[in-house]
Amino acid sequence: MITYDVIIIGSGIAALQLARNLKKDLNVIIITKSKKHHSNSYRAQGGIAAAVGKDDHYSIHYQDTLEAGCFFQHEKTVHELVVQGPFLIRDLQQAGIRFDTTMEGELLLGMEGAHSRRRILHCGGDETGKHLINHLIAQLPSQIEIIEDAFVYELLIDSINNCCIGVKAMTANGQIHQYMGRSIVLATGGIGGLYSFTSNDPTVTGDGIALAYHAGAVLKDMEFIQFHPTLLYWKGETHGLISEAVRGEGAELINDNGKRVMENIHPLKELAPRHIVAKEIYEQRLQGKEVYLDISSITSFASKFPTITKFCEQQSISLSTNKIPVAPGCHFLMGGIAVNEVGETSIKGLFALGETAASGIHGANRLSSNSLLEGLFAGKKLAAYLNEYASSSKVAMNMKKIRTANISKQQGTWMLPKREEIQARMMQAAGIVRSHLKLLQLQRWLQQYMPTADERVDLDRMSVDEIQTFFMLTAALLVANAALIRQESRGAHIREDFPFPSQEWEKRHVIQTRALLERGRNKNEYPQVKIDA
Ligand code: SIN
């Protein structure tokens, strides 16, 4: 059996940036559960934030990032990110990516909430992700194989060395393949698909988070989830993102009485930090009011925002009314798998990148358009590390001691809920505004589906669909646990019963591992969550 140097799971920007920067003599595969274009990166309308404007400087980008994240970040990493920003953009330009420019040929820089300068680069208006991903995939070195429609459902762990040595993947017809590797990289995106209202690609359902958790890795800050204020809302459902760039171009939020929603709420009005705008829209909607983006001040809307125009057309919403109905929905996970400065998790040889990782960049709330930048930054950094160490890592592969996740639950008695129910419950209890009671009910409901430590079941005998639902339950429970234990409001984590930030929680992170939670369950207590001061 081949042992790959690097196995990358996922095909978004972080995965592709890693792959294109790895040395050509490394033996690399990318495995994705769906098609290679199905990722949040591909859908990204907002662009890439970088301090490239004449009036800008990385130190201003740094300050904006920290303020948006409520200073809950790993400052050194944020600093590195913003310093690298302009170089990463130049790198892409040299690879042939053409960012939108003015008539004079200058980079066209967009504005988004909580940025104090115009610094968002786009491609094709709101088609940034599509242009970027198509380009990066087309340029991928030919020796890198992309395996599509293979769902990685288990990490193989050498338990003597606490080291990840491979993965198991299942195809839709239930065929199982094992891939052995020296470095395994989880770049599967976040958890948007756990919620009924989301901007995310439907394939993004927390797989990487659940895989890492079941393998015993440490998870961090799972309560910090950004809700985007403006998803297209029509007939009780959301239908994709209405980019913040629309508000950056002057669109105003109004309710069905024509009243300006953000008036007297925040000095930056529509461009206030996302959690503030999302909460206000959420509250208007609770009062039974519909909320719209009034786009009457924007000229040439269709050419500036072709994707959004298409979304509206698909729902037969006429833009001639100048009103786009909106509602907030799950957008981005700031927490995730705990990683060190190169992206390595608490399990040797297992790495996490991009939204899957809790890199310390986003803190309690992400500054918009910093995530594509993070993907570029983290992918390149990990590539540099693996180029040095990947092929030389001498992991003793003691096959007899492989600890597969071997998640436990008596087969035959395991009735999994419908995904729609998980999504609706998450939206209601772990959504924009949370409370102890709602979270506790959610936690109890989720726990009933989780195996106890002494139950055993073989994932190999489950279908892809069942495992994915189980992974959704796992990721949802990690969110509920963390949101329950953080008794304060900070950034995107809003508790109606603890409406203010608390000094006690400053700089404290909610850490979860399988071992900690199972101990808690055996004692019939709340899962134990360690507070990392
Ligand atoms: C947007 O275009 O509003 C989303 C951009 C982002 O979240 O980074």
Coordinates of C-alpha atoms and ligand atoms in Angstrom, one line a residue:
M1 CA 0.0 0.0 0.0
I2 CA 1.2 3.5 -0.8
T3 CA 2.1 5.8 2.1
Y4 CA 1.4 9.3 0.9
D5 CA 3.5 12.2 2.2
V6 CA 0.5 14.4 2.5
I7 CA -3.2 13.6 2.5
I8 CA -5.4 16.7 2.3
I9 CA -9.1 16.4 3.1
G10 CA -11.2 19.1 1.6
S11 CA -10.8 21.3 -1.5
G12 CA -11.3 24.9 -0.5
I13 CA -8.8 27.7 -0.6
A14 CA -6.6 26.5 2.3
A15 CA -6.4 23.0 0.9
L16 CA -5.5 24.2 -2.6
Q17 CA -3.0 26.8 -1.4
L18 CA -1.3 24.1 0.6
A19 CA -1.2 21.7 -2.3
R20 CA 0.2 24.3 -4.8
N21 CA 3.0 25.2 -2.4
L22 CA 4.2 21.7 -1.6
K23 CA 7.4 20.5 -3.2
K24 CA 6.7 18.7 -6.4
D25 CA 8.5 15.5 -5.2
L26 CA 6.1 14.9 -2.4
N27 CA 3.4 12.4 -2.9
V28 CA 0.1 14.2 -2.3
I29 CA -3.6 13.5 -2.6
I30 CA -6.7 15.6 -2.0
I31 CA -9.8 13.8 -0.9
T32 CA -13.2 15.5 -1.0
K33 CA -16.6 14.1 -0.1
S34 CA -18.3 15.8 -3.0
K35 CA -17.0 17.6 -6.1
K36 CA -13.9 19.6 -5.9
H37 CA -15.8 22.9 -6.6
H38 CA -18.2 22.3 -3.7
S39 CA -16.7 24.5 -0.9
N40 CA -17.4 27.7 0.9
S41 CA -14.4 29.2 -0.7
Y42 CA -16.0 28.7 -4.2
R43 CA -19.0 30.5 -3.0
A44 CA -17.2 33.5 -1.5
Q45 CA -18.6 36.7 -2.7
G46 CA -16.7 39.0 -0.4
G47 CA -13.1 39.0 -1.4
I48 CA -9.7 39.0 0.2
A49 CA -8.8 41.7 2.8
A50 CA -5.2 43.0 2.5
A51 CA -3.6 46.3 3.3
V52 CA -2.7 47.2 -0.2
G53 CA -4.4 50.7 -0.5
K54 CA -2.3 53.9 -0.5
D55 CA -4.0 55.1 2.7
D56 CA -3.7 51.7 4.3
H57 CA -1.0 49.9 6.4
Y58 CA -0.9 46.4 7.9
S59 CA -0.9 48.0 11.3
I60 CA -4.4 49.4 10.6
H61 CA -5.6 46.1 9.3
Y62 CA -4.2 44.5 12.4
Q63 CA -6.1 46.9 14.7
D64 CA -9.4 46.4 12.7
T65 CA -9.0 42.6 13.0
L66 CA -8.4 42.7 16.7
E67 CA -11.3 45.1 17.3
A68 CA -13.7 42.9 15.3
G69 CA -12.5 39.8 17.3
C70 CA -12.8 41.7 20.6
F71 CA -9.1 41.3 21.2
F72 CA -9.7 37.6 21.9
Q73 CA -7.0 36.6 19.3
H74 CA -3.5 35.2 19.3
E75 CA -2.0 38.5 18.5
K76 CA 1.3 37.3 17.0
T77 CA -0.6 35.2 14.5
V78 CA -2.8 38.1 13.5
H79 CA 0.2 40.2 13.1
E80 CA 1.9 37.7 10.8
L81 CA -1.4 37.4 8.8
V82 CA -1.7 41.1 8.1
V83 CA 1.9 41.6 7.3
Q84 CA 1.8 38.7 4.8
G85 CA -1.5 40.0 3.3
P86 CA 0.0 42.1 0.5
F87 CA 2.6 39.5 -0.4
L88 CA 0.0 36.8 -0.6
I89 CA -2.0 39.0 -3.0
R90 CA 1.1 39.6 -5.1
D91 CA 1.7 35.9 -5.2
L92 CA -1.7 35.3 -6.6
Q93 CA -1.3 38.0 -9.2
Q94 CA 2.0 36.4 -10.3
A95 CA 0.1 33.2 -10.7
G96 CA -2.3 34.9 -13.1
I97 CA -5.2 35.8 -10.9
R98 CA -6.7 39.1 -12.1
F99 CA -8.3 41.2 -9.4
D100 CA -10.9 43.8 -10.3
T101 CA -9.4 47.2 -11.2
T102 CA -10.5 50.7 -11.7
M103 CA -10.6 52.3 -15.2
E104 CA -7.1 53.6 -14.5
G105 CA -5.9 50.0 -13.8
E106 CA -5.6 50.5 -10.0
L107 CA -6.8 47.7 -7.8
L108 CA -10.5 48.3 -7.0
L109 CA -10.8 48.1 -3.2
G110 CA -14.1 47.4 -1.6
M111 CA -15.4 48.4 1.8
E112 CA -17.0 46.1 4.3
G113 CA -18.2 46.3 7.9
A114 CA -15.6 47.0 10.7
H115 CA -12.8 47.8 8.2
S116 CA -11.6 51.3 8.6
R117 CA -10.1 51.4 5.0
R118 CA -11.2 50.2 1.6
R119 CA -9.1 47.0 1.4
I120 CA -11.3 44.2 -0.1
L121 CA -10.0 42.8 -3.4
H122 CA -12.6 41.0 -5.6
C123 CA -12.6 39.1 -8.9
G124 CA -15.5 39.4 -11.2
G125 CA -17.5 41.5 -8.7
D126 CA -19.1 39.1 -6.3
E127 CA -17.6 36.0 -8.0
T128 CA -14.3 36.1 -6.2
G129 CA -14.3 32.6 -4.8
K130 CA -15.4 31.1 -8.1
H131 CA -12.5 32.8 -10.1
L132 CA -10.0 32.0 -7.4
I133 CA -10.8 28.3 -7.0
N134 CA -11.2 27.7 -10.7
H135 CA -7.8 29.2 -11.3
L136 CA -6.1 27.3 -8.4
I137 CA -7.6 24.0 -9.4
A138 CA -6.6 24.5 -13.1
Q139 CA -3.0 25.3 -12.0
L140 CA -2.6 22.4 -9.5
P141 CA 0.5 20.4 -10.3
S142 CA -0.6 17.4 -12.4
Q143 CA 1.0 14.8 -10.0
I144 CA -1.6 15.8 -7.3
E145 CA -4.6 13.5 -7.6
I146 CA -8.0 14.8 -6.5
I147 CA -10.3 12.0 -5.3
E148 CA -13.9 13.2 -5.5
D149 CA -17.0 11.7 -3.9
A150 CA -15.1 9.9 -1.1
F151 CA -16.2 10.7 2.4
V152 CA -13.4 10.5 5.0
Y153 CA -15.1 9.1 8.0
E154 CA -12.3 7.9 10.2
L155 CA -8.8 8.9 11.1
L156 CA -6.3 6.1 11.8
I157 CA -4.3 6.7 14.9
D158 CA -1.2 5.0 16.0
S159 CA -2.0 5.1 19.7
I160 CA 1.5 4.3 21.0
N161 CA 2.8 7.4 19.3
N162 CA -0.4 9.4 19.4
C163 CA 0.0 10.0 15.8
C164 CA -2.3 10.1 12.8
I165 CA -1.2 7.7 10.1
G166 CA -4.0 7.5 7.6
V167 CA -7.7 7.8 6.9
K168 CA -10.6 5.6 5.9
A169 CA -12.9 6.9 3.2
M170 CA -16.3 5.6 2.0
T171 CA -17.8 6.1 -1.4
A172 CA -21.6 6.6 -1.9
N173 CA -22.1 2.9 -2.7
G174 CA -20.4 1.9 0.6
Q175 CA -17.0 0.9 -0.7
I176 CA -14.3 1.5 1.8
H177 CA -10.7 2.7 1.0
Q178 CA -7.8 3.1 3.3
Y179 CA -5.2 5.8 2.6
M180 CA -2.0 5.8 4.7
G181 CA -0.1 9.1 5.1
R182 CA 2.7 10.8 7.0
S183 CA 0.8 14.1 7.3
I184 CA -3.0 14.3 7.3
V185 CA -4.6 17.7 6.8
L186 CA -8.2 18.5 7.7
A187 CA -9.4 21.4 5.6
T188 CA -13.1 20.6 5.5
G189 CA -14.5 24.1 6.4
G190 CA -16.8 24.9 9.3
I191 CA -20.2 23.9 10.4
G192 CA -22.7 26.1 8.5
G193 CA -24.8 23.1 7.5
L194 CA -25.7 22.5 11.1
Y195 CA -28.1 25.4 10.9
S196 CA -31.3 25.8 8.9
F197 CA -30.3 29.3 7.8
T198 CA -26.8 29.4 6.4
S199 CA -24.6 30.9 3.7
N200 CA -22.5 27.8 3.5
D201 CA -22.3 25.2 0.9
P202 CA -24.7 22.3 1.9
T203 CA -21.7 19.9 2.1
V204 CA -20.2 21.9 5.0
T205 CA -21.5 20.0 8.0
G206 CA -18.6 19.9 10.5
D207 CA -16.9 16.7 9.3
G208 CA -13.4 17.7 10.1
I209 CA -14.4 18.8 13.6
A210 CA -16.2 15.5 14.3
L211 CA -13.3 13.4 12.8
A212 CA -10.8 15.2 15.0
Y213 CA -13.0 14.9 18.1
H214 CA -13.6 11.2 17.7
A215 CA -9.9 10.7 17.1
G216 CA -9.2 12.4 20.5
A217 CA -7.9 15.8 19.3
V218 CA -8.5 19.0 21.3
L219 CA -11.3 21.4 20.2
K220 CA -11.4 25.0 21.1
D221 CA -13.8 28.0 21.1
M222 CA -16.7 26.2 19.5
E223 CA -19.2 28.7 20.9
F224 CA -17.9 31.5 18.6
I225 CA -19.9 31.3 15.4
Q226 CA -20.5 34.3 13.2
F227 CA -24.0 34.9 11.8
H228 CA -24.1 36.9 8.6
P229 CA -26.8 39.5 8.8
T230 CA -28.0 39.3 5.3
L231 CA -28.9 36.1 3.6
L232 CA -31.5 36.2 0.9
Y233 CA -34.7 35.2 2.6
W234 CA -37.7 34.0 0.6
K235 CA -40.7 31.9 1.5
G236 CA -39.4 30.8 4.9
E237 CA -35.9 29.8 3.7
T238 CA -32.6 31.4 3.0
H239 CA -31.1 31.1 -0.5
G240 CA -27.5 32.3 -0.3
L241 CA -25.5 35.3 0.8
I242 CA -26.2 39.0 0.0
S243 CA -22.6 40.2 0.4
E244 CA -21.7 42.9 2.9
A245 CA -20.2 44.6 -0.1
V246 CA -23.8 45.6 -1.0
R247 CA -24.0 47.5 2.3
G248 CA -20.5 48.8 1.6
E249 CA -21.8 50.3 -1.6
G250 CA -24.6 52.1 0.3
A251 CA -27.5 49.7 0.6
E252 CA -29.6 50.4 3.7
L253 CA -31.5 48.0 6.0
I254 CA -35.2 48.9 6.3
N255 CA -38.1 47.1 7.8
D256 CA -41.6 46.7 6.2
N257 CA -42.6 50.0 7.7
G258 CA -39.8 51.6 5.7
K259 CA -37.9 52.4 9.0
R260 CA -34.1 52.3 9.0
V261 CA -33.2 49.3 11.1
M262 CA -29.7 50.4 12.2
E263 CA -30.6 54.0 13.0
N264 CA -29.6 54.8 16.6
I265 CA -28.2 51.3 17.1
H266 CA -24.6 51.8 16.2
P267 CA -22.7 54.8 14.7
L268 CA -21.5 52.7 11.7
K269 CA -25.2 51.7 11.0
E270 CA -25.3 49.0 8.3
L271 CA -21.5 48.6 8.6
A272 CA -21.4 48.0 12.3
P273 CA -19.8 44.7 13.4
R274 CA -21.8 41.7 12.1
H275 CA -23.1 40.4 15.4
I276 CA -24.7 43.8 16.1
V277 CA -26.4 44.0 12.7
A278 CA -27.4 40.3 12.8
K279 CA -28.9 40.7 16.3
E280 CA -30.9 43.8 15.2
I281 CA -32.4 42.0 12.2
Y282 CA -33.1 39.0 14.3
E283 CA -35.0 41.2 16.8
Q284 CA -37.0 42.9 14.1
R285 CA -38.0 39.5 12.7
L286 CA -38.9 38.3 16.2
Q287 CA -41.4 41.2 16.4
G288 CA -42.9 40.0 13.1
K289 CA -41.3 42.5 10.9
E290 CA -39.6 41.6 7.6
V291 CA -36.3 43.3 6.8
Y292 CA -35.0 44.4 3.4
L293 CA -31.9 45.8 1.9
D294 CA -32.8 48.9 0.0
I295 CA -30.5 49.0 -3.0
S296 CA -31.9 52.1 -4.7
S297 CA -28.7 54.1 -4.2
I298 CA -26.5 51.5 -6.1
T299 CA -26.0 52.0 -9.8
S300 CA -25.3 49.1 -12.1
F301 CA -26.2 46.6 -9.4
A302 CA -26.4 43.6 -11.8
S303 CA -22.9 44.1 -13.1
K304 CA -21.4 44.7 -9.7
F305 CA -23.2 41.8 -8.1
P306 CA -23.9 39.1 -10.8
T307 CA -24.1 36.2 -8.3
I308 CA -26.7 38.1 -6.1
T309 CA -28.6 39.1 -9.1
K310 CA -28.8 35.4 -10.1
F311 CA -29.9 34.3 -6.7
C312 CA -32.7 36.9 -6.8
E313 CA -33.7 35.8 -10.3
Q314 CA -33.8 32.2 -9.2
Q315 CA -36.4 33.1 -6.6
S316 CA -38.3 35.4 -9.0
I317 CA -37.5 38.4 -6.9
S318 CA -37.5 41.5 -9.1
L319 CA -34.7 43.9 -8.4
S320 CA -36.7 46.6 -10.0
T321 CA -38.4 47.0 -6.6
N322 CA -34.9 47.9 -5.1
K323 CA -35.7 45.7 -2.1
I324 CA -34.0 42.4 -1.3
P325 CA -35.6 40.5 1.6
V326 CA -33.0 39.3 4.1
A327 CA -32.5 37.3 7.3
P328 CA -29.4 36.4 9.3
G329 CA -27.8 32.9 9.1
C330 CA -24.8 30.9 10.1
H331 CA -21.7 32.0 8.3
F332 CA -18.4 31.2 9.9
L333 CA -16.9 29.2 12.8
M334 CA -14.2 31.1 14.6
G335 CA -13.3 28.1 16.8
G336 CA -12.5 24.6 15.7
I337 CA -9.7 22.2 16.1
A338 CA -6.9 23.6 18.3
V339 CA -3.7 24.0 16.4
N340 CA -0.2 25.3 17.0
E341 CA 1.5 28.0 14.9
V342 CA 2.0 25.7 11.8
G343 CA -1.4 24.1 12.0
E344 CA -0.6 20.9 13.9
T345 CA -3.3 19.6 16.2
S346 CA -2.8 17.8 19.5
I347 CA -2.3 14.6 17.6
K348 CA 1.0 14.3 15.8
G349 CA 0.9 14.3 12.0
L350 CA -2.7 15.6 12.1
F351 CA -3.1 19.2 10.9
A352 CA -6.1 21.5 10.5
L353 CA -6.3 24.5 8.2
G354 CA -8.7 27.3 7.4
E355 CA -12.1 27.4 9.0
T356 CA -11.7 23.9 10.4
A357 CA -8.9 25.2 12.7
A358 CA -9.0 27.4 15.7
S359 CA -6.0 29.3 14.6
G360 CA -6.4 32.3 16.9
I361 CA -6.8 34.7 14.0
H362 CA -10.5 35.5 14.4
G363 CA -11.0 35.6 18.1
A364 CA -14.6 36.2 19.2
N365 CA -15.7 37.5 15.8
R366 CA -14.1 37.4 12.4
L367 CA -13.3 40.6 10.4
S368 CA -15.0 40.1 7.0
S369 CA -12.9 38.9 4.1
N370 CA -10.1 37.8 6.5
S371 CA -11.0 34.1 5.9
L372 CA -9.8 33.7 2.3
L373 CA -6.7 35.5 3.5
E374 CA -6.3 33.1 6.3
G375 CA -6.6 30.2 3.9
L376 CA -3.8 31.6 1.8
F377 CA -1.7 32.4 4.8
A378 CA -2.1 29.1 6.7
G379 CA -1.9 27.0 3.5
K380 CA 1.4 28.5 2.6
K381 CA 2.8 28.3 6.1
L382 CA 2.0 24.7 6.5
A383 CA 3.4 23.9 3.1
A384 CA 6.7 25.5 4.1
Y385 CA 6.7 23.3 7.3
L386 CA 5.8 20.1 5.5
N387 CA 8.3 20.7 2.7
E388 CA 10.9 20.5 5.3
Y389 CA 9.5 17.7 7.5
A390 CA 6.8 15.7 5.6
S391 CA 8.9 13.2 3.9
S392 CA 11.5 12.9 6.7
S393 CA 9.0 12.2 9.4
K394 CA 9.7 8.7 10.7
V395 CA 6.6 7.5 12.3
A396 CA 6.7 4.0 13.6
M397 CA 3.5 2.6 12.1
N398 CA 2.5 0.0 14.5
M399 CA -0.6 -1.3 12.6
K400 CA -1.6 -3.5 15.6
K401 CA -1.9 -0.5 17.7
I402 CA -4.1 1.6 15.4
R403 CA -6.8 3.2 17.4
T404 CA -9.7 3.8 15.0
A405 CA -12.3 6.1 16.4
N406 CA -14.5 3.0 16.5
I407 CA -17.4 5.1 17.7
S408 CA -19.7 3.3 19.9
K409 CA -23.4 2.8 20.0
Q410 CA -25.4 -0.4 19.9
Q411 CA -26.2 -0.9 16.3
G412 CA -29.7 -1.7 15.5
T413 CA -31.0 0.4 18.4
W414 CA -29.6 3.7 17.1
M415 CA -32.3 5.9 15.6
L416 CA -30.7 9.0 14.2
P417 CA -32.8 12.2 13.9
K418 CA -33.5 13.9 10.6
R419 CA -30.9 16.5 9.7
E420 CA -33.6 19.1 9.3
E421 CA -34.4 18.7 13.0
I422 CA -30.8 19.1 14.0
Q423 CA -30.6 22.3 11.9
A424 CA -33.8 23.8 13.2
R425 CA -32.9 23.1 16.9
M426 CA -29.4 24.6 16.4
M427 CA -30.9 27.7 14.8
Q428 CA -33.4 28.1 17.6
A429 CA -31.1 27.3 20.6
A430 CA -27.5 27.9 19.5
G431 CA -28.2 30.6 17.0
I432 CA -27.9 34.4 17.2
V433 CA -29.2 34.9 20.8
R434 CA -28.6 32.0 23.3
S435 CA -29.7 31.3 26.8
H436 CA -29.0 28.7 29.5
L437 CA -32.3 27.0 29.3
K438 CA -32.5 26.7 25.5
L439 CA -28.9 25.5 25.3
L440 CA -29.4 23.0 28.1
Q441 CA -32.5 21.5 26.3
L442 CA -30.5 21.4 23.1
Q443 CA -27.6 19.7 24.9
R444 CA -29.8 17.0 26.4
W445 CA -31.6 16.4 23.1
L446 CA -28.2 15.9 21.3
Q447 CA -26.7 13.8 24.1
Q448 CA -29.4 11.1 23.8
Y449 CA -28.0 10.2 20.4
M450 CA -24.4 10.1 21.5
P451 CA -22.8 6.8 22.4
T452 CA -21.6 6.2 26.0
A453 CA -18.0 5.3 26.5
D454 CA -18.7 1.6 26.7
E455 CA -20.9 1.2 23.7
R456 CA -19.2 0.0 20.5
V457 CA -20.2 0.2 16.9
D458 CA -18.4 -0.1 13.7
L459 CA -18.6 2.9 11.5
D460 CA -17.7 0.7 8.5
R461 CA -21.1 -0.8 8.7
M462 CA -23.0 2.5 8.5
S463 CA -23.9 4.4 5.4
V464 CA -22.3 7.7 4.4
D465 CA -25.6 9.4 5.1
E466 CA -25.8 8.0 8.7
I467 CA -22.2 8.8 9.5
Q468 CA -22.7 12.4 8.3
T469 CA -25.7 12.8 10.5
F470 CA -23.8 11.4 13.4
F471 CA -21.0 13.8 12.7
M472 CA -23.5 16.7 12.6
L473 CA -24.8 15.6 16.0
T474 CA -21.2 15.5 17.3
A475 CA -20.3 19.0 16.1
A476 CA -23.6 20.4 17.3
L477 CA -23.0 19.0 20.8
L478 CA -19.6 20.6 20.9
V479 CA -21.2 23.9 20.0
A480 CA -23.9 23.5 22.6
N481 CA -21.5 22.5 25.4
A482 CA -19.2 25.4 24.7
A483 CA -22.0 28.0 24.4
L484 CA -23.6 26.7 27.6
I485 CA -20.4 27.0 29.6
R486 CA -19.4 30.5 28.5
Q487 CA -21.6 32.6 30.7
E488 CA -21.1 35.9 29.1
S489 CA -21.6 37.7 25.8
R490 CA -18.5 38.4 23.8
G491 CA -18.4 39.1 20.1
A492 CA -20.6 36.7 18.2
H493 CA -21.5 34.6 21.3
I494 CA -24.5 36.4 22.6
R495 CA -26.3 35.1 25.8
E496 CA -29.5 36.9 26.7
D497 CA -29.0 35.7 30.3
F498 CA -25.4 37.1 30.5
P499 CA -25.6 40.1 28.2
F500 CA -22.2 41.6 28.8
P501 CA -18.6 40.5 28.6
S502 CA -17.3 39.3 31.9
Q503 CA -13.8 39.8 33.2
E504 CA -13.7 36.3 34.5
W505 CA -14.0 35.0 30.9
E506 CA -11.5 37.3 29.3
K507 CA -8.7 35.3 27.6
R508 CA -10.3 32.0 28.7
H509 CA -11.0 29.4 26.1
V510 CA -13.4 26.5 26.3
I511 CA -11.4 23.4 25.5
Q512 CA -13.1 20.1 24.7
T513 CA -11.8 16.6 24.1
R514 CA -13.5 13.3 23.8
A515 CA -11.8 12.0 26.9
L516 CA -13.0 14.9 29.0
L517 CA -16.6 14.7 27.7
E518 CA -16.8 10.9 28.1
R519 CA -15.6 11.2 31.7
G520 CA -18.3 13.7 32.3
R521 CA -21.0 11.5 30.7
N522 CA -20.0 8.4 32.7
K523 CA -20.5 10.4 35.9
N524 CA -23.8 11.6 34.5
E525 CA -22.7 15.1 34.8
Y526 CA -22.3 17.9 32.3
P527 CA -19.4 17.3 30.0
Q528 CA -16.4 18.6 31.6
V529 CA -14.9 21.5 29.9
K530 CA -11.5 22.8 30.8
I531 CA -10.9 26.5 31.1
D532 CA -7.6 27.4 29.7
A533 CA -6.5 30.6 31.3
Ligands
SIN1 C1 -19.6 38.9 2.5 O1 -19.4 39.1 1.3 O2 -20.5 39.6 3.1 C2 -19.0 37.9 3.2 C3 -17.5 38.1 3.3 C4 -16.9 37.4 4.4 O3 -17.7 37.0 5.3 O4 -15.7 37.4 4.5

